Every structure is written in structure tokens, then in C-alpha cells.
Amino acid sequence: MTAHATRHATQGHATHDHDRTGKTVDTEAESAPLADGERMRRWRMVLGADSAESTGCTLTGQDVAMDGALNALYGGGGGKKPGGRGGGRSAGLGASAPSVARWLGDIRTYFPSSVVQVMQRDAIDRLGLSALLLEPEMLEAVEADVHLVGTLLSLNKAMPETTKETARAVVRKVVDDLEKRLESRTRATLTGALDRSARISRPRHRDIDWDRTIRANLKNYLTIPGTDGGPDTGTVVPERLIGYGRASQSVKKDVILCIDQSGSMAASVVYASVFGAVLASMRTLDTRLVVFDTAVVDLTDQLDDPVDVLFGTQLGGGTDINRALAYCQSKITRPADTVVVLISDLYEGGIRDEMLKRVAAMKASGVQFVTLLALSDEGAPAYDHEHAAALGALGAPAFACTPDLFPDIMAAAIEKRALPIPDKETGS
């Protein structure tokens, strides 16, 4: 997104939620025609200080402060940057942590949380403020989200001891929010899939899966003539009953999450760590979590706390998918009851042909192999199209997956049915 487009989207969001005095307004009323003065005010806020003369609009009240916060990040003329310095057209927040901390406080005052997160990411990406996140007072001022966690993890090795406790608290907040959002549905979806995968042929009445039983016995449909001139009726004779297996505490499936920790996969690493912890908490699953770049690290023993998992990763570096899959393959003891989930953009730095041979061998042995190009809400990812096509030819299609869809993907893999691959056009 360009700076102008970002400013436009940011200011559009803000002006839709507040009037010029900062009071909340009814967004449905925005469809009404705007007065010329209000229209010019909005154009002035979108275009920045350089448009003051052409729009003939002078900002007052809270609009001045909002415009200053936008100008400090996206530029726009003679506005002052945090710290009181005069600024030209170019953007800049300076290198002063107190100044940036004040700016972070300002944008949290003037804009809703979703817009604040966009502006924070723009400030980090455009103005090189990552180093300032190593200071505790900065971390306490930011709005925490998945992208910020990814940035903190990439800075982990450079983080001083005085900052690590604050950083863990920030990461913990995001992880806890994600677990609350994702855990209940994941557990419910996968518990149902595990029960269905253990169907029995002589179920008790309360364990009968009536939907599957009726479909399996449609060939036994009988027409019964009506009595006393009444209409004919019909019935299905259930010669074969299909039922759910009795609940069991024994391990039914093995799951291996194999996660690419290259820098571009930051959001996927965060979500995968949370899901790994949820899966590990289910007694009927034996879950292993492996992260890799050019080296392979098994973090399974830390799965009881996804924050520990995240701080055990090292974002950045190269990629050796073949080496990671070789390790995962060595841990498979029950191929027919194993699901391997590779989360990677497939930019392979290792031996491509060996990687494909390993995937083919695992599938031939009965392993359910799933390839996710991303596990995030970030939209279509960049990935190696040649490798994705090669995996698809092996019957392991590669696709991006949102966190909300992941439980359904895992349920399908556990039940050995077709994966609900999202449509490339709609993402659903």
C-alpha cells in the first residue's frame, strides 16, 4: 500500500468514526450528501498540509492533532514531527524514543485499534523504527498484534535483558487473545473428526451415525403400497449400521507441524505455535512441532506454552525444506495414522528432488500430507509456484489457509477426505 493510499484509508476510517470534534457519529448517516465545507475538510485531511491552499480549508480543534499524527508518518508539508521539529514533505518520526512513544499515544487516542495497527506497521517498515522496539517504554506504548509479535521475534537475539520481560508480556497478550478465539472451535471440530475416524460396524443405538447409515443403505430402499387407497410410502432397510467409536483416551492420530521460520513466514509461525499448543492439549492427538530454516529444531517439549515456542524460533535465514522433512519422516511410526502439515512458502534452498521424493514416499506409506503456503489472515502469499505445482502433481496441493479454516483442514486430513481448499478468487 502506498503512503498516500494508507493515509487515505487511515483518515477515511477515522472520519467515518468521529466528527471534527472527536464525537462518535452514526456511520450509516455517512451515506447522506456532504456539505461543501465537510467535503473540503476531508480532502484536506486526506491530501495533507500541501493541499491547504487548494482546498481552502483550515483545520481546527482535534483535526489539527490528527493531521499532525498522520503527517509525522506519511509526510505532507509543514507539519511538525514528534519532538516539535519542523518537517518538510518527507516522512519521519526521528530517532527519539520519547518522541515516538508520544506519537504512539496520540494515534491510540485519535484512531481505532485496527487503524493504529496499520500505522504502527507502516512506521516500522517505512521509517526503520524496529530498533526502538528494544526499549521497554516503547513496547508498553504499542498496540499489540500478530505482526508486532513477528517483528519482536525477529529482534529476539538482539533484545537486551531489560526488554525481554516486557516483550514476553506483549507476546503473551497476543497469544492469549488468539487462544481464546481459536481454541474452542478447534477442539470441537477435531474431536468430532477423531470420533468419526474411529467408526465401528456394530454400534450401540446411541452411537449410530444416522446420516452415514442412511446413505450407506440407500440401495435397500423399499416402496410400501399405501393402504385404503392412500399414497405409497417408503423406507430404508439399514442392513449395515455405521456408528461413532466410543470415546477413548488413547492416542488416535499423530500430527507433525513442520514450520518454515524464514522472515516472510512470521505471522504463520505465530498462528502455528498457538494451534500446536491447542493440538498438544488433546489427549487423543500426539503432536510434534518442528521449526526450520537451514537447521531443524524440535520444539515439541515446549508445546505447553506457545510463548516459549515463539521465543524458541529464530526468524530469518535460509530454508532447507528437504532437511526438515527428513527429520519429520524419521519420527513417523504409524504412517496410516499420521498427518504431516508443512507450512512454508516453498522457496527451497536444499535439494528439490529429494524433497519431492520424501513427500511421495510419505504419501505412499499412508501419511496424510498437507502443504500450507501460509497460515495467516494476510491474503495471497508470495511462494514458489514451481514447487507448489510439483507437490500438487503428487497429490499434495499447496494453498494458503486462514486461521479460521485451519480446524476444518485438519479435520478433513484426520478423516482422510478431500481437503476444503479455499477458492483462489474468493479466499473462502
Tab-separated table of C-alpha atoms in Angstrom:
chain	number	residue	atom	x	y	z
A	1	MET	CA	0.000	0.000	0.000
A	2	THR	CA	1.392	3.430	-0.901
A	3	ALA	CA	1.793	6.168	1.698
A	4	HIS	CA	-0.992	8.187	0.046
A	5	ALA	CA	-3.308	5.184	-0.087
A	6	THR	CA	-2.534	4.290	3.515
A	7	ARG	CA	-3.190	7.840	4.655
A	8	HIS	CA	-6.423	7.859	2.677
A	9	ALA	CA	-7.593	4.600	4.213
A	10	THR	CA	-6.496	5.648	7.671
A	11	GLN	CA	-8.144	9.050	7.551
A	12	GLY	CA	-11.231	7.611	5.908
A	13	HIS	CA	-11.628	5.211	8.791
A	14	ALA	CA	-11.111	7.951	11.323
A	15	THR	CA	-13.518	10.462	9.796
A	16	HIS	CA	-16.182	7.807	9.452
A	17	ASP	CA	-15.988	7.142	13.176
A	18	HIS	CA	-15.685	10.692	14.514
A	19	ASP	CA	-16.811	14.165	13.674
A	20	ARG	CA	-14.266	17.015	13.727
A	21	THR	CA	-14.669	17.417	17.493
A	22	GLY	CA	-13.932	13.762	18.077
A	23	LYS	CA	-17.504	12.741	18.946
A	24	THR	CA	-18.759	9.388	17.687
A	25	VAL	CA	-21.157	9.646	14.766
A	26	ASP	CA	-23.565	7.204	13.165
A	27	THR	CA	-21.707	5.615	10.255
A	28	GLU	CA	-24.972	4.898	8.445
A	29	ALA	CA	-25.504	8.622	8.187
A	30	GLU	CA	-22.338	8.886	6.079
A	31	SER	CA	-24.371	7.972	3.008
A	32	ALA	CA	-26.115	11.362	3.212
A	33	PRO	CA	-24.795	14.121	0.897
A	34	LEU	CA	-21.883	16.052	2.401
A	35	ALA	CA	-21.835	19.813	2.677
A	36	ASP	CA	-19.110	21.500	0.621
A	37	GLY	CA	-17.219	22.511	3.756
A	38	GLU	CA	-17.166	18.977	5.135
A	39	ARG	CA	-16.110	17.588	1.767
A	40	MET	CA	-13.180	20.036	1.598
A	41	ARG	CA	-12.232	19.224	5.178
A	42	ARG	CA	-11.976	15.560	4.314
A	43	TRP	CA	-9.934	16.210	1.193
A	44	ARG	CA	-7.622	18.400	3.255
A	45	MET	CA	-7.128	15.598	5.796
A	46	VAL	CA	-6.513	13.009	3.073
A	47	LEU	CA	-4.097	15.087	0.978
A	48	GLY	CA	-2.127	16.616	3.822
A	49	ALA	CA	-0.832	20.109	4.578
A	50	ASP	CA	0.238	20.789	0.980
A	51	SER	CA	-3.433	20.913	-0.001
A	52	ALA	CA	-4.390	23.674	2.437
A	53	GLU	CA	-4.350	26.416	-0.207
A	54	SER	CA	-6.118	24.421	-2.933
A	55	THR	CA	-8.885	23.174	-0.622
A	56	GLY	CA	-9.259	26.497	1.172
A	57	CYS	CA	-9.732	24.576	4.396
A	58	THR	CA	-8.115	25.430	7.729
A	59	LEU	CA	-8.132	22.679	10.332
A	60	THR	CA	-9.167	23.399	13.904
A	61	GLY	CA	-9.524	21.537	17.169
A	62	GLN	CA	-8.728	17.819	17.217
A	63	ASP	CA	-8.354	17.796	13.433
A	64	VAL	CA	-5.034	19.610	13.854
A	65	ALA	CA	-3.694	16.912	16.177
A	66	MET	CA	-4.963	14.094	13.941
A	67	ASP	CA	-3.375	15.704	10.895
A	68	GLY	CA	-0.104	16.112	12.782
A	69	ALA	CA	-0.024	12.418	13.684
A	70	LEU	CA	-0.648	11.442	10.053
A	71	ASN	CA	1.854	13.994	8.759
A	72	ALA	CA	4.594	12.701	11.054
A	73	LEU	CA	4.328	9.273	9.424
A	74	TYR	CA	3.271	9.937	5.833
A	75	GLY	CA	4.631	13.436	5.258
A	76	GLY	CA	2.571	16.245	3.849
A	77	GLY	CA	4.206	19.586	4.226
A	78	GLY	CA	4.915	21.904	7.073
A	79	GLY	CA	3.521	19.877	9.941
A	80	LYS	CA	5.728	19.177	12.924
A	81	LYS	CA	7.129	15.792	13.654
A	82	PRO	CA	7.103	14.236	17.106
A	83	GLY	CA	9.514	16.153	19.269
A	84	GLY	CA	8.463	19.518	17.855
A	85	ARG	CA	10.781	19.640	14.848
A	86	GLY	CA	9.523	21.235	11.682
A	87	GLY	CA	9.181	18.861	8.768
A	88	GLY	CA	9.272	19.017	5.012
A	89	ARG	CA	7.455	16.766	2.642
A	90	SER	CA	9.342	13.609	3.610
A	91	ALA	CA	8.040	11.435	6.427
A	92	GLY	CA	9.929	10.963	9.641
A	93	LEU	CA	9.452	10.275	13.303
A	94	GLY	CA	13.038	10.903	14.295
A	95	ALA	CA	15.170	8.574	16.393
A	96	SER	CA	13.988	9.711	19.809
A	97	ALA	CA	12.172	7.011	21.746
A	98	PRO	CA	10.229	9.509	23.908
A	99	SER	CA	9.045	11.334	20.765
A	100	VAL	CA	7.879	8.127	19.117
A	101	ALA	CA	6.240	6.966	22.348
A	102	ARG	CA	4.235	10.216	22.448
A	103	TRP	CA	3.243	9.706	18.811
A	104	LEU	CA	2.096	6.152	19.585
A	105	GLY	CA	-0.027	7.529	22.412
A	106	ASP	CA	-1.508	10.147	20.079
A	107	ILE	CA	-2.606	7.710	17.396
A	108	ARG	CA	-4.197	5.448	20.009
A	109	THR	CA	-6.191	8.465	21.152
A	110	TYR	CA	-7.370	9.586	17.713
A	111	PHE	CA	-7.845	6.332	15.768
A	112	PRO	CA	-9.490	2.923	16.316
A	113	SER	CA	-7.332	-0.108	17.137
A	114	SER	CA	-7.349	-1.593	13.628
A	115	VAL	CA	-6.046	1.687	12.152
A	116	VAL	CA	-3.452	2.052	14.909
A	117	GLN	CA	-2.015	-1.341	13.985
A	118	VAL	CA	-1.747	-0.329	10.322
A	119	MET	CA	0.047	2.905	11.225
A	120	GLN	CA	2.441	1.079	13.573
A	121	ARG	CA	3.383	-1.393	10.833
A	122	ASP	CA	3.914	1.466	8.389
A	123	ALA	CA	6.125	3.278	10.892
A	124	ILE	CA	8.251	0.179	11.451
A	125	ASP	CA	8.507	-0.686	7.736
A	126	ARG	CA	8.919	2.826	6.279
A	127	LEU	CA	10.927	4.588	8.947
A	128	GLY	CA	13.105	1.832	10.352
A	129	LEU	CA	11.846	2.032	13.922
A	130	SER	CA	12.478	-1.641	14.726
A	131	ALA	CA	15.479	-0.817	16.918
A	132	LEU	CA	13.324	1.383	19.140
A	133	LEU	CA	11.167	-1.654	19.980
A	134	LEU	CA	14.116	-2.898	22.004
A	135	GLU	CA	13.296	-0.267	24.618
A	136	PRO	CA	10.711	-1.226	27.289
A	137	GLU	CA	8.902	2.140	27.250
A	138	MET	CA	8.281	1.718	23.527
A	139	LEU	CA	6.825	-1.764	23.917
A	140	GLU	CA	4.472	-0.538	26.616
A	141	ALA	CA	3.109	2.111	24.221
A	142	VAL	CA	2.405	-0.042	21.156
A	143	GLU	CA	-0.844	-1.753	20.166
A	144	ALA	CA	-0.002	-5.470	20.192
A	145	ASP	CA	-0.960	-7.686	17.240
A	146	VAL	CA	0.370	-10.679	15.300
A	147	HIS	CA	2.577	-8.518	13.080
A	148	LEU	CA	4.192	-6.815	16.056
A	149	VAL	CA	4.912	-10.235	17.583
A	150	GLY	CA	6.638	-11.239	14.343
A	151	THR	CA	8.801	-8.112	14.498
A	152	LEU	CA	9.724	-8.795	18.132
A	153	LEU	CA	10.670	-12.385	17.330
A	154	SER	CA	12.949	-11.203	14.530
A	155	LEU	CA	14.660	-8.913	17.073
A	156	ASN	CA	14.841	-11.601	19.754
A	157	LYS	CA	18.587	-12.232	19.542
A	158	ALA	CA	19.389	-8.522	19.709
A	159	MET	CA	16.987	-7.818	22.561
A	160	PRO	CA	18.620	-6.699	25.833
A	161	GLU	CA	17.658	-8.468	29.062
A	162	THR	CA	15.907	-5.323	30.312
A	163	THR	CA	13.452	-5.572	27.406
A	164	LYS	CA	12.807	-9.326	27.256
A	165	GLU	CA	10.345	-9.402	30.145
A	166	THR	CA	8.258	-6.626	28.592
A	167	ALA	CA	8.461	-8.296	25.172
A	168	ARG	CA	7.221	-11.598	26.608
A	169	ALA	CA	4.300	-9.771	28.214
A	170	VAL	CA	3.373	-8.235	24.839
A	171	VAL	CA	3.627	-11.608	23.104
A	172	ARG	CA	1.679	-13.289	25.903
A	173	LYS	CA	-1.231	-10.866	25.450
A	174	VAL	CA	-1.467	-11.588	21.726
A	175	VAL	CA	-1.151	-15.355	22.235
A	176	ASP	CA	-3.828	-15.394	24.941
A	177	ASP	CA	-6.208	-13.466	22.689
A	178	LEU	CA	-5.573	-15.906	19.825
A	179	GLU	CA	-6.129	-18.938	22.052
A	180	LYS	CA	-9.456	-17.561	23.276
A	181	ARG	CA	-10.514	-17.015	19.672
A	182	LEU	CA	-9.323	-20.315	18.205
A	183	GLU	CA	-9.236	-22.988	20.889
A	184	SER	CA	-12.880	-23.966	21.434
A	185	ARG	CA	-13.732	-24.365	17.755
A	186	THR	CA	-10.507	-26.239	17.033
A	187	ARG	CA	-11.087	-28.712	19.845
A	188	ALA	CA	-14.745	-29.253	18.921
A	189	THR	CA	-14.015	-29.729	15.213
A	190	LEU	CA	-11.124	-32.131	15.715
A	191	THR	CA	-12.819	-34.110	18.478
A	192	GLY	CA	-15.705	-34.792	16.112
A	193	ALA	CA	-13.307	-35.777	13.333
A	194	LEU	CA	-11.401	-38.134	15.628
A	195	ASP	CA	-14.613	-39.800	16.784
A	196	ARG	CA	-15.835	-40.232	13.221
A	197	SER	CA	-12.485	-41.682	12.148
A	198	ALA	CA	-12.983	-44.429	14.746
A	199	ARG	CA	-16.373	-45.636	13.453
A	200	ILE	CA	-17.499	-49.147	14.369
A	201	SER	CA	-19.779	-51.512	12.441
A	202	ARG	CA	-21.827	-52.748	15.423
A	203	PRO	CA	-22.609	-49.577	17.317
A	204	ARG	CA	-24.922	-49.202	20.242
A	205	HIS	CA	-28.111	-47.353	19.390
A	206	ARG	CA	-26.887	-44.075	20.896
A	207	ASP	CA	-23.633	-44.324	18.908
A	208	ILE	CA	-25.257	-44.760	15.463
A	209	ASP	CA	-24.250	-42.184	12.847
A	210	TRP	CA	-27.668	-41.975	11.207
A	211	ASP	CA	-26.618	-39.711	8.352
A	212	ARG	CA	-23.896	-42.098	7.163
A	213	THR	CA	-26.012	-45.175	7.896
A	214	ILE	CA	-28.890	-43.954	5.707
A	215	ARG	CA	-26.558	-43.006	2.842
A	216	ALA	CA	-24.817	-46.387	3.025
A	217	ASN	CA	-28.170	-48.212	2.811
A	218	LEU	CA	-29.992	-46.237	0.122
A	219	LYS	CA	-29.757	-49.281	-2.168
A	220	ASN	CA	-32.058	-51.022	0.311
A	221	TYR	CA	-34.886	-48.549	-0.188
A	222	LEU	CA	-38.300	-50.290	-0.270
A	223	THR	CA	-41.598	-48.909	-1.518
A	224	ILE	CA	-44.581	-49.813	0.668
A	225	PRO	CA	-48.006	-49.672	-1.028
A	226	GLY	CA	-50.484	-47.389	0.639
A	227	THR	CA	-53.475	-48.839	2.451
A	228	ASP	CA	-57.102	-47.955	1.815
A	229	GLY	CA	-56.135	-46.092	-1.365
A	230	GLY	CA	-53.608	-43.936	0.418
A	231	PRO	CA	-50.275	-42.869	-1.156
A	232	ASP	CA	-47.310	-45.218	-1.257
A	233	THR	CA	-44.640	-44.753	1.367
A	234	GLY	CA	-41.035	-45.885	1.523
A	235	THR	CA	-38.372	-46.894	3.959
A	236	VAL	CA	-34.663	-47.655	4.077
A	237	VAL	CA	-33.726	-51.050	5.494
A	238	PRO	CA	-30.483	-50.480	7.462
A	239	GLU	CA	-28.662	-53.743	6.793
A	240	ARG	CA	-25.359	-52.139	7.808
A	241	LEU	CA	-25.094	-49.767	10.752
A	242	ILE	CA	-22.307	-47.195	10.954
A	243	GLY	CA	-21.503	-45.763	14.340
A	244	TYR	CA	-19.094	-43.499	16.126
A	245	GLY	CA	-16.355	-45.138	18.154
A	246	ARG	CA	-16.662	-44.977	21.902
A	247	ALA	CA	-14.783	-42.111	23.473
A	248	SER	CA	-11.239	-43.143	24.247
A	249	GLN	CA	-8.272	-41.532	25.945
A	250	SER	CA	-5.792	-43.450	23.788
A	251	VAL	CA	-3.867	-41.663	21.034
A	252	LYS	CA	-5.705	-41.973	17.724
A	253	LYS	CA	-3.640	-39.745	15.408
A	254	ASP	CA	-0.110	-38.380	15.209
A	255	VAL	CA	0.285	-34.802	13.971
A	256	ILE	CA	3.567	-33.208	12.888
A	257	LEU	CA	3.608	-29.455	12.272
A	258	CYS	CA	6.687	-28.569	10.213
A	259	ILE	CA	7.056	-24.770	10.137
A	260	ASP	CA	9.286	-22.627	7.949
A	261	GLN	CA	10.744	-19.870	10.175
A	262	SER	CA	12.118	-17.688	7.391
A	263	GLY	CA	11.355	-13.993	7.868
A	264	SER	CA	8.429	-13.928	5.428
A	265	MET	CA	6.574	-16.563	7.479
A	266	ALA	CA	6.388	-14.561	10.738
A	267	ALA	CA	2.573	-14.448	11.063
A	268	SER	CA	2.317	-18.138	10.139
A	269	VAL	CA	4.805	-19.045	12.876
A	270	VAL	CA	2.694	-17.201	15.453
A	271	TYR	CA	-0.575	-18.889	14.465
A	272	ALA	CA	1.044	-22.326	14.060
A	273	SER	CA	2.538	-22.098	17.557
A	274	VAL	CA	-0.871	-21.347	19.042
A	275	PHE	CA	-2.527	-24.188	17.133
A	276	GLY	CA	0.329	-26.503	18.102
A	277	ALA	CA	-0.350	-25.798	21.776
A	278	VAL	CA	-4.086	-26.438	21.306
A	279	LEU	CA	-3.481	-29.736	19.490
A	280	ALA	CA	-0.928	-30.813	22.094
A	281	SER	CA	-3.560	-30.337	24.817
A	282	MET	CA	-5.795	-33.004	23.203
A	283	ARG	CA	-5.014	-36.431	24.634
A	284	THR	CA	-6.141	-38.278	21.527
A	285	LEU	CA	-3.503	-36.493	19.433
A	286	ASP	CA	0.257	-36.907	19.668
A	287	THR	CA	1.512	-33.553	18.377
A	288	ARG	CA	5.062	-32.683	17.367
A	289	LEU	CA	6.182	-29.174	16.362
A	290	VAL	CA	9.305	-28.696	14.246
A	291	VAL	CA	10.666	-25.354	13.015
A	292	PHE	CA	13.365	-24.955	10.419
A	293	ASP	CA	15.494	-22.652	8.310
A	294	THR	CA	18.762	-24.263	7.215
A	295	ALA	CA	18.755	-26.029	10.584
A	296	VAL	CA	15.965	-28.044	12.202
A	297	VAL	CA	14.753	-27.512	15.782
A	298	ASP	CA	12.206	-29.732	17.544
A	299	LEU	CA	10.173	-27.607	19.977
A	300	THR	CA	7.717	-30.338	20.998
A	301	ASP	CA	8.787	-30.248	24.642
A	302	GLN	CA	7.753	-26.581	24.824
A	303	LEU	CA	4.266	-27.007	23.378
A	304	ASP	CA	2.572	-26.495	26.720
A	305	ASP	CA	3.397	-22.786	26.353
A	306	PRO	CA	3.239	-21.225	22.863
A	307	VAL	CA	5.157	-18.164	24.112
A	308	ASP	CA	8.122	-20.422	24.867
A	309	VAL	CA	7.736	-21.910	21.397
A	310	LEU	CA	7.780	-18.485	19.774
A	311	PHE	CA	10.861	-17.354	21.642
A	312	GLY	CA	12.489	-20.628	20.638
A	313	THR	CA	12.207	-19.688	16.957
A	314	GLN	CA	14.697	-17.592	15.039
A	315	LEU	CA	13.016	-15.730	12.202
A	316	GLY	CA	15.161	-15.112	9.138
A	317	GLY	CA	17.926	-17.050	7.430
A	318	GLY	CA	17.798	-19.594	4.640
A	319	THR	CA	15.499	-22.548	4.020
A	320	ASP	CA	16.128	-26.290	3.759
A	321	ILE	CA	12.751	-27.979	3.449
A	322	ASN	CA	14.283	-31.309	2.463
A	323	ARG	CA	16.285	-31.478	5.666
A	324	ALA	CA	13.247	-30.618	7.764
A	325	LEU	CA	11.106	-33.271	6.067
A	326	ALA	CA	13.866	-35.835	6.534
A	327	TYR	CA	13.693	-35.205	10.273
A	328	CYS	CA	9.889	-35.400	10.311
A	329	GLN	CA	9.970	-38.606	8.289
A	330	SER	CA	12.300	-40.175	10.860
A	331	LYS	CA	9.703	-39.530	13.591
A	332	ILE	CA	6.818	-41.288	11.826
A	333	THR	CA	5.976	-44.642	13.425
A	334	ARG	CA	2.324	-45.056	12.331
A	335	PRO	CA	2.093	-43.758	8.745
A	336	ALA	CA	-1.606	-44.605	8.275
A	337	ASP	CA	-2.472	-42.601	11.392
A	338	THR	CA	-0.157	-39.630	10.804
A	339	VAL	CA	-0.864	-36.149	9.461
A	340	VAL	CA	2.129	-34.026	8.399
A	341	VAL	CA	1.460	-30.296	7.900
A	342	LEU	CA	4.214	-28.402	6.085
A	343	ILE	CA	3.805	-24.622	6.468
A	344	SER	CA	6.174	-22.925	4.032
A	345	ASP	CA	6.346	-20.572	1.058
A	346	LEU	CA	8.350	-23.395	-0.633
A	347	TYR	CA	11.381	-21.293	-1.518
A	348	GLU	CA	13.698	-24.280	-1.152
A	349	GLY	CA	17.403	-23.827	-0.527
A	350	GLY	CA	18.012	-27.544	-0.150
A	351	ILE	CA	17.724	-30.418	-2.593
A	352	ARG	CA	14.463	-30.024	-4.512
A	353	ASP	CA	14.252	-33.531	-5.997
A	354	GLU	CA	14.978	-35.126	-2.624
A	355	MET	CA	12.243	-33.013	-1.023
A	356	LEU	CA	9.686	-34.211	-3.562
A	357	LYS	CA	10.805	-37.831	-3.175
A	358	ARG	CA	10.277	-37.606	0.571
A	359	VAL	CA	6.764	-36.260	0.145
A	360	ALA	CA	5.954	-39.011	-2.369
A	361	ALA	CA	7.348	-41.672	-0.014
A	362	MET	CA	5.335	-40.386	2.938
A	363	LYS	CA	2.126	-40.337	0.931
A	364	ALA	CA	2.793	-43.823	-0.440
A	365	SER	CA	3.158	-45.117	3.125
A	366	GLY	CA	-0.264	-43.751	4.059
A	367	VAL	CA	0.664	-40.379	5.599
A	368	GLN	CA	-1.820	-37.549	5.091
A	369	PHE	CA	0.381	-34.701	3.824
A	370	VAL	CA	-0.878	-31.101	3.880
A	371	THR	CA	1.046	-28.133	2.443
A	372	LEU	CA	0.073	-24.644	3.588
A	373	LEU	CA	1.750	-21.721	1.826
A	374	ALA	CA	0.709	-19.504	4.734
A	375	LEU	CA	-1.337	-19.774	7.907
A	376	SER	CA	-2.469	-16.196	8.390
A	377	ASP	CA	-5.040	-13.516	7.522
A	378	GLU	CA	-2.618	-11.649	5.262
A	379	GLY	CA	-4.163	-12.693	1.934
A	380	ALA	CA	-2.414	-14.300	-1.034
A	381	PRO	CA	1.237	-15.031	-0.128
A	382	ALA	CA	4.335	-14.982	-2.312
A	383	TYR	CA	5.544	-18.547	-2.922
A	384	ASP	CA	7.496	-20.788	-5.294
A	385	HIS	CA	4.930	-21.691	-7.943
A	386	GLU	CA	7.082	-24.429	-9.496
A	387	HIS	CA	7.428	-26.309	-6.223
A	388	ALA	CA	3.726	-25.826	-5.447
A	389	ALA	CA	2.804	-27.334	-8.822
A	390	ALA	CA	5.164	-30.269	-8.256
A	391	LEU	CA	3.567	-31.020	-4.889
A	392	GLY	CA	0.121	-30.763	-6.440
A	393	ALA	CA	1.144	-33.362	-9.016
A	394	LEU	CA	1.998	-35.693	-6.123
A	395	GLY	CA	-1.493	-35.274	-4.697
A	396	ALA	CA	-0.393	-32.758	-2.053
A	397	PRO	CA	-1.878	-29.451	-3.268
A	398	ALA	CA	-0.305	-26.337	-1.755
A	399	PHE	CA	-2.568	-23.459	-0.738
A	400	ALA	CA	-2.847	-20.621	1.764
A	401	CYS	CA	-5.076	-21.095	4.787
A	402	THR	CA	-6.632	-18.651	7.241
A	403	PRO	CA	-6.617	-19.444	10.977
A	404	ASP	CA	-10.404	-19.829	10.908
A	405	LEU	CA	-10.184	-22.510	8.198
A	406	PHE	CA	-7.345	-24.482	9.788
A	407	PRO	CA	-9.559	-26.662	12.058
A	408	ASP	CA	-11.588	-27.784	9.019
A	409	ILE	CA	-8.394	-28.585	7.103
A	410	MET	CA	-7.120	-30.707	9.987
A	411	ALA	CA	-10.483	-32.444	10.425
A	412	ALA	CA	-10.532	-33.426	6.746
A	413	ALA	CA	-6.964	-34.740	6.942
A	414	ILE	CA	-7.761	-36.785	10.049
A	415	GLU	CA	-10.816	-38.316	8.345
A	416	LYS	CA	-8.836	-38.874	5.105
A	417	ARG	CA	-11.307	-36.988	2.969
A	418	ALA	CA	-10.847	-34.229	0.404
A	419	LEU	CA	-9.391	-31.056	1.884
A	420	PRO	CA	-11.680	-27.962	1.800
A	421	ILE	CA	-9.217	-25.950	-0.283
A	422	PRO	CA	-10.270	-22.271	-0.407
A	423	ASP	CA	-11.164	-20.760	-3.751
A	424	LYS	CA	-8.254	-18.755	-5.116
A	425	GLU	CA	-10.501	-15.938	-6.226
A	426	THR	CA	-12.561	-15.503	-3.082
A	427	GLY	CA	-10.209	-16.950	-0.480
A	428	SER	CA	-13.128	-18.906	1.026
